[in-house]
Amino acid sequence: MTYQHILDACGLSAAETTGGTLSVTTPVDGSEIARVPMHSVADAEAAIARGVDAFDAWRKVPAPRRGALVRLLGDELRREKANLGRLVSLECGKIYQEGLGEVQEMIDICDFAVGLSRQLYGLTIASERPGHSMRETWHPLGVCGIITAFNFPAAPWCWNAALALVCGDPVIAKPSEKTPLTQLAIQKICDRAMAAFGDDAPEGLIQTLIGERDLGAALTASRDVALVSATGSVPMGKAVTADMAKRLGKTILELGGNNAMIVAPSADLEMAVRAIVFSAVGTAGQRCTSLRRLIVHEDIYDDLIPRLVKVYEGLSIGSPLEDGTLVGPLIDADAMTAMNTALEQAKAEGGTVHGGGRALAEQYPDAAYVSPAIAEMPEQSAIVHTETFAPILYVMKYTELDAAIAMQNAVPQGLSSCIFSTDVRETEHFLSAQGSDCGIANVNIGPSGAEIGGAFGGEKETGGGRESGSDAWRAYMRRQTSTVNYSRALPLAQGISFEI
Amino acid sequence: MTYQHILDACGLSAAETTGGTLSVTTPVDGSEIARVPMHSVADAEAAIARGVDAFDAWRKVPAPRRGALVRLLGDELRREKANLGRLVSLECGKIYQEGLGEVQEMIDICDFAVGLSRQLYGLTIASERPGHSMRETWHPLGVCGIITAFNFPAAPWCWNAALALVCGDPVIAKPSEKTPLTQLAIQKICDRAMAAFGDDAPEGLIQTLIGERDLGAALTASRDVALVSATGSVPMGKAVTADMAKRLGKTILELGGNNAMIVAPSADLEMAVRAIVFSAVGTAGQRCTSLRRLIVHEDIYDDLIPRLVKVYEGLSIGSPLEDGTLVGPLIDADAMTAMNTALEQAKAEGGTVHGGGRALAEQYPDAAYVSPAIAEMPEQSAIVHTETFAPILYVMKYTELDAAIAMQNAVPQGLSSCIFSTDVRETEHFLSAQGSDCGIANVNIGPSGAEIGGAFGGEKETGGGRESGSDAWRAYMRRQTSTVNYSRALPLAQGISFEI
Amino acid sequence: MTYQHILDACGLSAAETTGGTLSVTTPVDGSEIARVPMHSVADAEAAIARGVDAFDAWRKVPAPRRGALVRLLGDELRREKANLGRLVSLECGKIYQEGLGEVQEMIDICDFAVGLSRQLYGLTIASERPGHSMRETWHPLGVCGIITAFNFPAAPWCWNAALALVCGDPVIAKPSEKTPLTQLAIQKICDRAMAAFGDDAPEGLIQTLIGERDLGAALTASRDVALVSATGSVPMGKAVTADMAKRLGKTILELGGNNAMIVAPSADLEMAVRAIVFSAVGTAGQRCTSLRRLIVHEDIYDDLIPRLVKVYEGLSIGSPLEDGTLVGPLIDADAMTAMNTALEQAKAEGGTVHGGGRALAEQYPDAAYVSPAIAEMPEQSAIVHTETFAPILYVMKYTELDAAIAMQNAVPQGLSSCIFSTDVRETEHFLSAQGSDCGIANVNIGPSGAEIGGAFGGEKETGGGRESGSDAWRAYMRRQTSTVNYSRALPLAQGISFEI
Amino acid sequence: MTYQHILDACGLSAAETTGGTLSVTTPVDGSEIARVPMHSVADAEAAIARGVDAFDAWRKVPAPRRGALVRLLGDELRREKANLGRLVSLECGKIYQEGLGEVQEMIDICDFAVGLSRQLYGLTIASERPGHSMRETWHPLGVCGIITAFNFPAAPWCWNAALALVCGDPVIAKPSEKTPLTQLAIQKICDRAMAAFGDDAPEGLIQTLIGERDLGAALTASRDVALVSATGSVPMGKAVTADMAKRLGKTILELGGNNAMIVAPSADLEMAVRAIVFSAVGTAGQRCTSLRRLIVHEDIYDDLIPRLVKVYEGLSIGSPLEDGTLVGPLIDADAMTAMNTALEQAKAEGGTVHGGGRALAEQYPDAAYVSPAIAEMPEQSAIVHTETFAPILYVMKYTELDAAIAMQNAVPQGLSSCIFSTDVRETEHFLSAQGSDCGIANVNIGPSGAEIGGAFGGEKETGGGRESGSDAWRAYMRRQTSTVNYSRALPLAQGISFEI
C-alpha cells in the first residue's frame, strides 16, 4: 500500500493535501506526503463565530439526541478503523497496532458518551427551608477548542469531542502542525456522521483548524471559546493558562509526564519485563504516559536489568507500517538530537547507557529511527527529572519502599506511575494518600495504556485536567445551583431575620 | 457594650490588638479599634513550611478522625456565636443579624464537613480487562491558602477550612487587611478546638497571616501551597490566576457578581419587594451576591417601582450593632465615593436616581453611611455592566422573557441570578440551558443568601470556583485513577497486541 | 401484509408457530395465528441449570465486553424495528406506532446499558482506621427470571435484560402466554447478536420459556434464580413475593397502577386534552401507566369535560395495524367483560358514563373492540379505587389542591401521577414530600410514556421495584462492602480495646 | 456499682422497671434485674397511629432541621456513653468495652446522619424531549418499625433511627424481650434530645414498644408501617417477609451469618490470631458477624491451630462488667444447650473439639458461662453449615484458593467474610466477582466490627438489607422520578406519534 493509497483510503482529496503551505512529512522515511493549506487567524475567528451560532442551536437539542450523533460517529469510526489507524501510523510513526488502538479508544469513548447522554447527572439536594427545593444542574458550556499533539493525533481529540458534543458544545480542533492529516480524515468522518444525523446538527458544530501556534492563540484569546482543552508540553500549558487567566476562561490541561515504575522484590519479573518494555518503547517513548523511570529494589536489580537489556537488544526496529515492528521512528530529527543530548548528560551524571543511538540510517536517511536506551543511574540526578520525549529508560535502585515512593514523587510532573509487587501491603500503600502523587497509579500494569472508563490526567505540572471517563464530562458543562421557593413565605438561610 | 468589650469577649489580648502597624477602624463610626501587628513575607514562608510539615502528619490521620476536629470546631463556634457575630458586625459594619448569620454558616458547614469525613467518595469502576479492578480515589492535596475579603470576614474562611481540614489539608488564612480581628478571633476558636482534639492535630494545621497583598503573593508564589482559594474582586482574581499559572497551581476563585432579578407579570409582588430589599441593601450592598440589577416586566413596572422606592425611603439606617437597624455603613469613604461616582454616571446615562447620598453625617462624621439608591435606567447602559460595591439597584424594563434573560446574561460576571414568577414555564426556562448563565439561579428568592448544602460560586469572570456544599470538597483533594492487575496476564487496553 | 407475513418477517419458523399446544390468537380479529409448543417445568429447570453454568462464565467476562454484546443487540433491534413493531401490534393489539415505540425503548435501553458497562460504579470510602482502605463494589448476581405481561411484550423484557446482561447475569424470559410470539422473535434477535459476538457469550445466557404459570413458579421456587423481575397484576406480585419470601430471594415488582391526573385552573387545557386522551386510550387503556382518574378543578370542569367527551366521540377505533387508528382492541373478551362490569358499577355508584360498549362487532365478531369511556363520578367511590385494565377514565371534581392530592394518594397503588398546572407553587408542591406518593410524578405531561433515562416503577401495591434508567441496574447486582487492612496493626472499629 | 446503680444512672425509674410482667434477668449472674410492664397489641396500634400523625408533621420539617435533632441526640449519647455502655453490658452480657463500642457506633451514625441531612441526593437527568426537565427525588417514606435482637440492643436501633429520622420518618422500636432496658434508656435519651429540640419534633416521633412477638406482628401487619427493619434469625426474617408480602410493604432484613475467614500461606499469622480470637469469641460468639468458620491453608495449618488453641486456653472468662474480662456469658441456658448440642454433632461428624463446656458454674450457678471452643473438622460437614449463636469456631483445611472460596460460599447465609493473605493476587481475587459472595468481604481484618461509613448487611439468607453508611439511607425514603414539561408542546417519548 503506497502512502497515497493510505491518504486516499481516508478520503483525503488532492485539494486538501496538495498545494498548501504546510509540508507534512512522514516519520516513516522522512518523505513529504502532503502540502496542506493552512488556516489564518481570520479563519479561526470565523470558525469561532460559526461555533457560537452552532452552540446557540446545539444546546437546545436534547442530550440523548446529541448522543445519537455521537453514536453515528462511533459507527463511522468502526467502519474506518483500519484506514484511520494506518494513517495515524503513517503520519506520527507509531506502529499500526497502536494506530488501531487509538481508533479503538475513539470508538470506546463514543460508546461511553452515548450512555452519558441520558445521564449528565446533577443533584437534587435537601433544603433547609420549608417549601423550597434545591437542585444542581449541568448545562452546556459553549465552544470548546481542542489543541492536540503529534503523538496522539486521533484519540485525545475524540476523548474531548465525544464528551463535548453530548454535553452540548461545538468543538474546534487544532491538531499539531506535524500531524494535520489525521485530523482532516477525522473531520471527514464527522461530516459523514453529521450528514446521517440530519438537520439537528448545526453548521459549525465540528470544525478543524490547520496551522501553527497562532491558531491556538486565537482560541485562547477569544471570549467566545469557553473552554480550551490542550494536550502538549508543560511550557505550552503554562502559556495557555497565562492567556486564559486574562479572561478567566476554563482549561483542561494534559501536559508532560515523567512516569515511574517501582519494582518490588515480590514482583512477577516476567510480567514486569513485558510491562516495562511496552510502556518504555511503545510509541518510541513518545507517549505522555511513557515509562521513563524504573526504580528497582536492590535485591532484584541484578536479576531484572540484564533481562531488560537483553530484551531491548532484540527489539525489532523498523517501519511502523510493517507487521512485526515494535519500535518505529521518532517524530523528527530534533527528537533524535534531544535523545542524544539527554543520554550524554546521563553519562555525565554518572549513568551507564545501554542502547541508544541512531538506527536504520542507511535504509531511512531522512528518518529518525533510534535504538531504545536504558540508562543505569547512580541516583535520580538532574536529567532524570527531565521529560525527554524519546525511548530512554532511567534505572535506579532502592532499599526502602517509602524512599522509592519519595523518589517517584520528586519530579515536577504528576501524570502516571505504577508498582510491580504482589504484596498487598505495598500495593495499597502505593495507592494511598502516602503513596504515588500522580493522577494515575497502577499495580502490576505499566503507566501507559489507560482504559477510557477512568478519568485520565495528572497532577502538579501535568496540569490537573481530566479527560475521558468517570465524570470528566463535567469540565465541558457549567454547574448551576438552584433553589426554587414554592411557598408563600420568604425565609432567609441561616435563620437571618430582616424585617422591612 | 463598648468596642473593647466586643474584642475582649472574643479573647483578643492587648498584645494582639495594640502596638502593631496595621490600623483597624470600625466602619460603625470610623474610629480605630485596634493596631494589629503584621506578618512579613518571611513569616508567611515560615508558616508555609510549618504547613508542609503539618500536611505530612495530617494526611495520615484517618478522615473520620479529622472530622472529629471539625466537630469540635463547630461546637466552639456554637458557644461563641454571639461574641463572634458581634465582632463581625463591628469590624465590617454588617448588621448584627447578618453577623450571626455568618457564624451560623460556619457552624452549618462544620456539621456538613463532619458527615463528609466518612464519605469523600471515589468510585470503583468496571474494567475492560479480566483480572483487573479499577478505582478512583480522592487523596489529600496539600497546604491551602485562603484569601478572604472584608465583606465576609468569617464564613468563607470556614467554607474552605472545614472542607480542607476533613480532606487532609492544612490551611493558612489571609484575611482582608480591613478585617483582621475576626480572623484572629477565629484562630483562637480553632486553637481551642485543636487543644481539645489532642495530639493528632499537628502544629501548623490552622494558621493566620495578618497583613497586606505581599502575603497573598507569598502564598501564590510558593510551590508548597497546593491550592489558593481566593475571594475578592475580578482584578485580584486575574492576578492570582496569572501567578498560579506560572507554576500550574490550583485555584478556587470567588470573584465579583453583577446579580440580577427578573420580575415577571405573574410574580407575587409582596414577596418580590421583600426579596429585592434584603438582597439589594443587606450588608449595605456589599455582598458578592447583592442584587444590583432589577429587570421588570413592563406590565408591572409602574406597580412595583413606586412600592420599592417607598420601602427604601423607610429603611432604618444606623449602627449595625443596634437592634432594628437594617442598613449599616459602607466599609470606608472610598466605597462612598465609588457609589457617588456610579450614581453620577447613571444620571449621565439617562437614569433617574431615587435615594443615594451620605447619611448620618453629623452623627458619624468619620463613617460612611449612605442612603441606598434605586436608579431607573432607560437601558442596560455601561454603568449597569459594572459592579459597584454599594447599595445601588439599577432598574430596567423588559417585554419578552428571552430578552430579559439575554439582558441578565449580558454582563461579564456570572455569579447569581433569580426570577420572580409563578409560571412554571418561565421558571423552568430560566433554570434551563437557555436560561441564566450564572452559577446560582433561583426562583422566588433573591440572589443572595445561599444555603451551605449547595455548591457556591459562579461562571465567567466570577472565576468558576465552587465552595461549600455538594461536591465542592473535591477541590481540596487530588483525584487518582488506579488499575490493579491481579491476574497473571498482562492484556493491553484497547486490545492492542505487542509481543516482545 | 398478511399475519403470516408478519410472523415470517420476524423469522419465526413453522416449527415454532405450529403444532404446539398453546394457541395464540390476535386481538386484531380474534383469529388464531399460531400454535406454539410449550415448555414443561422440567424444561424450566434445565434452562435454569444452563443459566447457572452460563453465569459462571459470564460473570468472568469484563463488563465493557458484556456491553459489546448489548451493543450488537441494539444494532439488531434497529434493523428489525419495523418487523418486531408490527408483530407486537399484531399479537397484543396496540397500534403500530406504539409497537414501534416499544422497540425504540428496547434500542434506547441498549444504548444506555452499553454506557453503563464501563461504569457500574461503586464507591471508595474514607476509613476511620489508619492503613485501611474501604470500598463498595457491585458484582454480578446470578440468573435472572423475567416475567412479563401481555400489554408490553417487548420493552420490559429489554429493560431488564439489557441491564442484567451488562451486570453479568444470564436471563430467562417467561412472557405472557397471551403473547409468546414477540418473545420468540426477540430470542431470535438475541441469538443473532450472540452469534456475532462470538464465544464469550456462553450457552444459556439468554433463554425463553413459553407456557403458563407453572413456569413462573419454577423460577420463583429455584434457589438458582437469584432475582425474579415480574411485571403484572398486584395479586400476581403478592404471589411471587410470598414464594420468594420462603427462600429470601430478590424481586423487582412492577405491578398495577391507578394513575391520576390533576387538572388545575391554570392548566393549558389544549395540552391537557391531548395528554389525557393519549394516556387514557393509548394501548386501549391497558398500560400499567394508563390514565384512569382525572381530578379536575371545579372552575374548569365544565370547560374541560365536554371537550374531552367530544374528542372521545371522534376517536378512530380499528385495526391497530392500520394507519390512522388510535384505539385498537382489548386483549380478549374477558377484558371487555371486565370493562362492562366496571362501567355498570360506576353507574351504580352514581356515575354518568360517556362512551363505552362494544365497537366494530360486526366487522370483528371474535375481537374485543370497545369505545373508550368517560365516567363522571360524584366522588372517588369504590370502583374508582380499582384498576380495570380497559379505557375507562373516571372524572372527579376538586376545590383545594391538597384535597386533590389526598384523592390522588388514596388508592392502594402508587405507580404514576401527574398535574397539569402552570403555577410553579402548585407543580413543585405536587412533586414535594407532601405531593404525589407515586414513583412517577409528572408536570404537564401524562402519566404514561416514561423515558428510559429515569428509574421506572412505583410505590405501595405497585411493588416498589425500579427498572430502566438511573441506578436501576443495581438490582441486578450484589453489593459488597470491603475493608482492606494494609497496615501491620489491627485496630478495631469504634475504638474498642480487646487485648488477648 | 450495683446493678441498681447501673439502672439508676440511666434514669430508669421504679415505675419502668418494677411491677411489670416481663422479667429481665442479667446474663452476668442470672438474677432478675427488672420486671418491666409490657405493651399490648392495642398499645402498638395506638403507637402506630401516633406515628402516622407524627409523620404528617415531620415530613414537612426540612431535612437539615431534622438533622439538628439527630445532632442533639448524638450529643446526649456522648454524655451518656459510659452509663449506657454499662447497661448494655449488664443486660446482654457483652464486655463493657464492647458496650462502649455500641454506644460509639450510635454516636458515629448520628454524626453521619447529620451530614446526610443536607444531602439526601437525588438526580437531575438529561431528558430526550426539548423543553422538559427530569429529576429523581427522595421523599420521606412513613412510619418505620425497628425490630432488634438481644445481642446488639443499642447500635442497630440507632443505625436505623438516625437515618430514618433525617429521612423524615418516625420510628417505633421493638427490642428483644430479653433486653428491653437498654431501649428504655435510649428512649429517655431521645426524649431529652426532643425536648431540647423543641416543638418541631411531633409527639410520637420516637417510640418504644416493650413485649413479645405479637408486637412485631402488629408492626408487620399494619399498612401504616411503611418499613419494617428487622434484625434477627433467618426464620424470623422469613416470617417477617411473608407477612409483609401480603401487603407489599418494604423491609430491611439483617439476619444470620455463618462467617468465614480464609487464612492463606502468606498471612501474617500474628495478626490473624488476634483477628480470629476477637471475632470468634467477642460478644461470646453472639454477633451476627462472629467468625464461625476458619479455612486454613494446609501449609500453615499445623502452625496456626496450636497457637490458637493455646490462646483460647488463656482467655479470661468472667463478668463482662469487670476489667480484663474478654469472654462474658451467653445470653441464657438455652444458648448453652445449643452450643453443647452443636459440639456433640461436630464430634459425631468427625470433629476434634478443643475447649467448650460450661465455665464458672460454681460462681454463677444461674448464668451461662462457657469456654469458647475450636472444632477441627475433617470437612465442611452439616453442623458447619449451621449458625449456632455461641463461641464455636469450626476449622477446616484447604489446598487451592478457589476451593477455599467455594467452601466459604457454600453456606446459605451471606453476611461477612474475610481473607488473611498478603498476596494482592489472592486478596483482589477474593474481593472480585469470583470471590466471596457475602455483603462484607474484608482483607486482613476479621469479619466483625464494621465501620459505620460502609453499608452493612448481607446476601442470600442474610436477607439482602443494608443499614448504616453509604446510601443505606435510601431504604428509608421513597424514590420519585419526575418530568416537568415547561414547553408548549407535548412530544411523546420514544418518538411515538399519536395525533387526535
XYZ file of N, CA and C in Angstrom, chain A residues 263-270 272-273 276 294 296-311 376 395 397:
93
model
N 9.703 -1.458 41.128
C 9.659 -2.919 41.067
C 10.139 -3.464 42.405
N 9.207 -4.104 43.099
C 9.480 -4.593 44.452
C 9.995 -6.027 44.401
N 10.593 -6.475 45.486
C 11.166 -7.827 45.478
C 10.153 -8.914 45.134
N 8.898 -8.702 45.531
C 7.902 -9.752 45.308
C 7.318 -9.728 43.902
N 7.776 -8.809 43.063
C 7.164 -8.663 41.734
C 7.325 -9.929 40.894
N 6.348 -10.137 40.016
C 6.459 -11.163 38.972
C 7.327 -10.540 37.875
N 8.580 -10.941 37.816
C 9.519 -10.237 36.928
C 9.204 -10.474 35.456
N 8.722 -11.647 35.153
C 8.314 -11.940 33.776
C 7.300 -10.894 33.282
N 6.713 -7.996 34.742
C 7.298 -6.659 34.839
C 8.079 -6.347 33.569
N 8.857 -7.303 33.082
C 9.650 -7.056 31.880
C 8.738 -6.687 30.711
N 7.357 -3.195 31.281
C 8.386 -2.158 31.134
C 8.643 -1.891 29.659
N 12.668 3.793 36.167
C 12.464 2.468 36.753
C 13.208 2.451 38.081
N 14.098 0.172 41.108
C 14.128 -1.268 41.324
C 14.722 -1.584 42.684
N 14.086 -2.505 43.376
C 14.631 -2.895 44.679
C 15.994 -3.540 44.492
N 16.900 -3.229 45.387
C 18.283 -3.688 45.221
C 18.391 -5.210 45.151
N 17.463 -5.911 45.785
C 17.579 -7.370 45.820
C 17.311 -8.034 44.471
N 16.604 -7.339 43.602
C 16.270 -7.960 42.310
C 16.897 -7.215 41.143
N 17.585 -6.155 41.466
C 18.165 -5.312 40.418
C 19.028 -6.120 39.454
N 19.885 -6.942 40.018
C 20.832 -7.660 39.163
C 20.173 -8.795 38.399
N 18.992 -9.115 38.797
C 18.225 -10.096 38.035
C 17.468 -9.395 36.899
N 16.833 -8.298 37.238
C 15.932 -7.644 36.284
C 16.677 -6.918 35.155
N 17.670 -6.137 35.506
C 18.240 -5.231 34.495
C 18.884 -6.002 33.336
N 19.664 -7.007 33.598
C 20.226 -7.743 32.459
C 19.151 -8.345 31.548
N 18.073 -8.813 32.154
C 16.981 -9.350 31.321
C 16.426 -8.269 30.416
N 16.248 -7.103 31.019
C 15.708 -5.975 30.245
C 16.630 -5.606 29.095
N 17.916 -5.499 29.427
C 18.889 -5.101 28.421
C 18.844 -6.092 27.257
N 18.708 -7.345 27.617
C 18.665 -8.384 26.593
C 17.425 -8.214 25.691
N 16.293 -7.997 26.306
C 15.071 -7.816 25.501
C 15.224 -6.583 24.602
N 21.414 3.256 33.363
C 21.513 2.942 34.793
C 22.144 4.132 35.490
N 17.234 3.999 35.130
C 17.047 2.948 36.127
C 17.810 3.304 37.395
N 18.180 2.233 41.841
C 17.943 1.236 42.901
C 17.245 1.861 44.109
